[in-house]
Short mmCIF file of C-alpha atoms and ligand atoms in Angstrom, two decimals:
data_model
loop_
_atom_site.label_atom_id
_atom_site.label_comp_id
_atom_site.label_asym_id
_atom_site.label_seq_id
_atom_site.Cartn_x
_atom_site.Cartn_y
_atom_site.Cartn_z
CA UNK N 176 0.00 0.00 0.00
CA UNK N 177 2.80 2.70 0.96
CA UNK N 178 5.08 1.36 -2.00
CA UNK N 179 1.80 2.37 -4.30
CA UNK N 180 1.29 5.41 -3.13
CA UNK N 181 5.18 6.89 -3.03
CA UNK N 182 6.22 4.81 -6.05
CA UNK N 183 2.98 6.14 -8.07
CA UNK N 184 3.58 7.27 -11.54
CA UNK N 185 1.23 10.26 -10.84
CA UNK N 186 3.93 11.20 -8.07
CA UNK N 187 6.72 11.57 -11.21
CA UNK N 188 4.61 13.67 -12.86
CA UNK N 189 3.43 16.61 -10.18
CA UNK N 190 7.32 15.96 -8.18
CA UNK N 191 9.77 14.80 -10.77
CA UNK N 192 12.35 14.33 -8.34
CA UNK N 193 15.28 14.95 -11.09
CA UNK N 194 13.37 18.62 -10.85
CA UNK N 195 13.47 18.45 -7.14
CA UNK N 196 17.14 17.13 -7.08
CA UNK N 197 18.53 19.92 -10.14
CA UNK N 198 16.08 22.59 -7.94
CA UNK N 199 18.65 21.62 -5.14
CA UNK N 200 21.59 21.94 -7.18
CA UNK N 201 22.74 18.24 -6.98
CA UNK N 202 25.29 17.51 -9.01
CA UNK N 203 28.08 15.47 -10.35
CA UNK N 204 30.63 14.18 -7.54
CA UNK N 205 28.24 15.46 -4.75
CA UNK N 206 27.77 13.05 -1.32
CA UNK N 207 24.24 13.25 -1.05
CA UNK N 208 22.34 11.36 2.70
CA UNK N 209 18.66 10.75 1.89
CA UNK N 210 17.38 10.72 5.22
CA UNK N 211 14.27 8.68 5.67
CA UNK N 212 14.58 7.35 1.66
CA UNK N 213 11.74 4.76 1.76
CA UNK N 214 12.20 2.99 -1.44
CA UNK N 215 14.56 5.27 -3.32
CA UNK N 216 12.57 7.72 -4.80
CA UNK N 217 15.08 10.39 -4.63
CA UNK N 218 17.94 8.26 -3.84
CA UNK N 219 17.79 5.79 -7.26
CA UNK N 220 18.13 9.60 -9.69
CA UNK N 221 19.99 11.48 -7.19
CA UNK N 222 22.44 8.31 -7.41
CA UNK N 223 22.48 8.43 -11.66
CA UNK N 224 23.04 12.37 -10.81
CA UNK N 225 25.86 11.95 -9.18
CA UNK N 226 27.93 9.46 -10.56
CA UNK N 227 30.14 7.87 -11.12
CA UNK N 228 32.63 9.93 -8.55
CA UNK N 229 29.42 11.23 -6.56
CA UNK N 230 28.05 8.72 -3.39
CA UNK N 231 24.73 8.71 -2.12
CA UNK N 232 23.94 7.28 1.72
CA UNK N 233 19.92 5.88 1.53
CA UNK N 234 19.10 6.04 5.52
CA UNK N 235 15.76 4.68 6.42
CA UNK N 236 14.06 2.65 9.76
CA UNK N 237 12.40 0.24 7.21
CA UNK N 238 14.80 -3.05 6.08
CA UNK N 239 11.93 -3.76 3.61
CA UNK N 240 12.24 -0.86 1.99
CA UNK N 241 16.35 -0.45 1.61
CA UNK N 242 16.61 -4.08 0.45
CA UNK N 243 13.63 -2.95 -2.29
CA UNK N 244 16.22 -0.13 -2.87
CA UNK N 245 18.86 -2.27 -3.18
CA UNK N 246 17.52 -4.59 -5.76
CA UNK N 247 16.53 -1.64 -8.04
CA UNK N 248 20.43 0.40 -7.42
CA UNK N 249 21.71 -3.25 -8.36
CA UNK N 250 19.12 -3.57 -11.43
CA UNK N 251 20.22 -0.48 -12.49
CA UNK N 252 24.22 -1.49 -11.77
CA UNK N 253 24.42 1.81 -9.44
CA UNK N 254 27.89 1.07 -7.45
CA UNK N 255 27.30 4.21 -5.40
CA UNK N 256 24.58 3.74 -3.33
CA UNK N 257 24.77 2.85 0.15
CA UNK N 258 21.65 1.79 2.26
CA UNK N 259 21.82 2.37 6.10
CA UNK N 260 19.13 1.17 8.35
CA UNK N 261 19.05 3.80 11.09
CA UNK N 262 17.33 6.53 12.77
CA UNK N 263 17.13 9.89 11.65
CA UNK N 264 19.31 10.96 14.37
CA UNK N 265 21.74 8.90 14.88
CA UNK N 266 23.51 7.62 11.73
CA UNK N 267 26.75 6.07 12.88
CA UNK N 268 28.12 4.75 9.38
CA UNK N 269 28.32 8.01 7.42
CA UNK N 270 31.17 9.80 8.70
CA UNK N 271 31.54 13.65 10.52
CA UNK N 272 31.43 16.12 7.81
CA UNK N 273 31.68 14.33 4.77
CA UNK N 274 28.22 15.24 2.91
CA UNK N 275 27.51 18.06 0.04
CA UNK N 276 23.91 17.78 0.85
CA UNK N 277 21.46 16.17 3.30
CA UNK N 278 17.56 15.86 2.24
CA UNK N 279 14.51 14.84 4.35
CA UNK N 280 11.94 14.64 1.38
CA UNK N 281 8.89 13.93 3.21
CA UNK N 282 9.85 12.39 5.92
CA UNK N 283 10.76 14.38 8.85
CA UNK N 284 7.03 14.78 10.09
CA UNK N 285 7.67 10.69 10.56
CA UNK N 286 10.79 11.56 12.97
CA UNK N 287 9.79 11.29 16.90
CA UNK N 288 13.06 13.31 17.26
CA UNK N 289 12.80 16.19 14.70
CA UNK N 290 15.45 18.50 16.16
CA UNK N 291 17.95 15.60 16.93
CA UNK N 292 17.39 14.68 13.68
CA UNK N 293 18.18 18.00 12.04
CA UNK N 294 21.69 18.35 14.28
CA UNK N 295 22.88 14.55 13.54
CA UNK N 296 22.28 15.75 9.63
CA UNK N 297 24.82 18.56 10.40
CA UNK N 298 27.13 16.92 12.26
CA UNK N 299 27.27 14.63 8.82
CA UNK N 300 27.54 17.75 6.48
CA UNK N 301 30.51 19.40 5.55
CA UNK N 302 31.05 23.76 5.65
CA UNK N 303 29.02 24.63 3.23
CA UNK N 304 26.98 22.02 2.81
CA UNK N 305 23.45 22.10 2.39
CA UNK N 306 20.55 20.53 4.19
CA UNK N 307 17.14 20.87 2.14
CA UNK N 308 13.88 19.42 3.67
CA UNK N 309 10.67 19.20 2.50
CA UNK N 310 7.13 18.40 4.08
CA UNK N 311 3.57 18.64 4.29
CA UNK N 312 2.42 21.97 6.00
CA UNK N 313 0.55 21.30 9.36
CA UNK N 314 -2.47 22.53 9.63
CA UNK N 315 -5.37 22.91 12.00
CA UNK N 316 -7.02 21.01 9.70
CA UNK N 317 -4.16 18.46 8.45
CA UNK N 318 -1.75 17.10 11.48
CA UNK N 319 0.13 15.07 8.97
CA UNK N 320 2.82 17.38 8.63
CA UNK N 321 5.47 20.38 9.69
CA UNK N 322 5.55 23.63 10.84
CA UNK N 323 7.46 25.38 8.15
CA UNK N 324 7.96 28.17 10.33
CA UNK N 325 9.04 25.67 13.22
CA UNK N 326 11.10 24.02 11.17
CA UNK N 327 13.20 27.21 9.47
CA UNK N 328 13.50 28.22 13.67
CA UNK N 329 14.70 24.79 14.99
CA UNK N 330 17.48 24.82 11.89
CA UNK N 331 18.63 28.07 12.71
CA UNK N 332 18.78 27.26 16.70
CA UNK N 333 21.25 24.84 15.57
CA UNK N 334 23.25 27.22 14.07
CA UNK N 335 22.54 26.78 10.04
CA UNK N 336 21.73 30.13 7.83
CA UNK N 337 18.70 29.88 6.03
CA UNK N 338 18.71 29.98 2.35
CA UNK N 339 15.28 30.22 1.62
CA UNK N 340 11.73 28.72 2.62
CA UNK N 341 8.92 28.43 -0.11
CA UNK N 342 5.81 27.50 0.21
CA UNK N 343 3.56 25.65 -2.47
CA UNK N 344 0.17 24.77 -2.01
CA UNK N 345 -0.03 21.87 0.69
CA UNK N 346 3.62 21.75 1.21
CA UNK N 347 6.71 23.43 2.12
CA UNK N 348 10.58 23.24 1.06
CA UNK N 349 13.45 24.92 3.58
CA UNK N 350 17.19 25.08 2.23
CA UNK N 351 20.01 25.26 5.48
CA UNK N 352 23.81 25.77 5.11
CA UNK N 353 26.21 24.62 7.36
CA UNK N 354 29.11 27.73 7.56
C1 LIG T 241 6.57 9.27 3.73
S1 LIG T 241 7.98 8.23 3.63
C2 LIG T 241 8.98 9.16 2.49
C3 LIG T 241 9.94 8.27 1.76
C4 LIG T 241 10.74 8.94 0.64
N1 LIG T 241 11.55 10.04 1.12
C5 LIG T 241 9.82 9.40 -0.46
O1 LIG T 241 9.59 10.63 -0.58
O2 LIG T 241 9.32 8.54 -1.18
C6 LIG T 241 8.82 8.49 5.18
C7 LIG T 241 10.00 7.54 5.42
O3 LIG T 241 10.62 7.85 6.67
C8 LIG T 241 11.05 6.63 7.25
N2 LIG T 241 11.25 6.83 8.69
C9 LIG T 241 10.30 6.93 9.66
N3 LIG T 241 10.88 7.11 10.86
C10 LIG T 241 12.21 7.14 10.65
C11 LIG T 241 13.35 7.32 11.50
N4 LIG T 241 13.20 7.49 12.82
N5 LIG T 241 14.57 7.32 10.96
C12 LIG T 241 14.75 7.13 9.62
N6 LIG T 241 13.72 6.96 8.76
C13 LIG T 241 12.47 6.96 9.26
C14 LIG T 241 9.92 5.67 6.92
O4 LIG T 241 10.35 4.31 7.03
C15 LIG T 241 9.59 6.06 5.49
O5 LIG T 241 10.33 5.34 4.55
#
């Protein structure tokens, strides 16, 4: 049932994630983490974007899910993608300050430690590096979600400058540096 819904062709269309990953200037060589990946949706392109000197870290809860990732990376004959089953804040096997950019695409709302969760990402990036996530809004209405506005507030608690924070229709995307 989840794999239908984030693996739906209908999803390419309205988010192509090459869009999503060019929007946040991935590019050839980059680390990339893909925190809380499910079943690759950025993580399989972001992985073709990067190689073949670029690395990409797939970090998700979910074994299911990273060994359906792993079949389609190996299907594909992508070398440079490495799935990590771990929590969102604590992600022992990708090193201190080794990652270009850091992405929670949809998946931070899922975190029961959202702030611990944004810190262990910048512990993993580099100076300079980037950490872009994107969520539902919360609403009143909608608890499935993330206050944009909470979210842009926690990231610069922890020290990150905010690169921008837009805001379309039910969702929101927020782009951190680490100086
Ligand atoms: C809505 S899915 C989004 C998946 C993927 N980013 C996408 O857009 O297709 C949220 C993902 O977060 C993962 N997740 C939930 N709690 C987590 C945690 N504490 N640490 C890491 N991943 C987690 C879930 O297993 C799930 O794959």
């Amino acid at each position: 049932m989840e794999e239908a819904v984030l693996e739906n062709p209908l999803r390419r269309l309205i988010q192509s994630p090459l869009r999503v990953l060019k929007e946040m200037g991935v590019k050839l060589g980059d680390v990339l983490m893909d925190v809380g990946c499910g079943f690759g949706y950025l993580s399989i392109p972001a992985a073709e974007l990067v190689a073949p000197t670029g690395l990409v870290y797939s970090v998700d809860v979910d074994e299911f899910k990273l060994r359906k990732l792993r079949e389609r990376a190996r299907s594909r004959n992508l070398s440079n993608l490495r799935t990590i089953r771990s929590e969102a804040w604590k992600i022992e096997e990708v090193d201190s300050c080794t990652v270009d950019v850091a992405v929670m695409f949809f998946s931070l709302h899922h975190f029961e430690k959202l702030r611990e969760s944004m810190e262990e990402a910048k512990t993993k990036l580099r100076r300079g590096g980037r950490l872009f996530v994107y969520d539902p809004i919360r609403t009143r209405f909608a608890g499935h979600g993330t206050s944009a506005e909470e979210v842009m507030k926690m990231g610069i608690d922890l020290g990150f400058s905010l690169r921008s924070l837009k805001k379309r229709g039910l969702t929101y995307s927020i782009e951190l540096m680490k100086s």
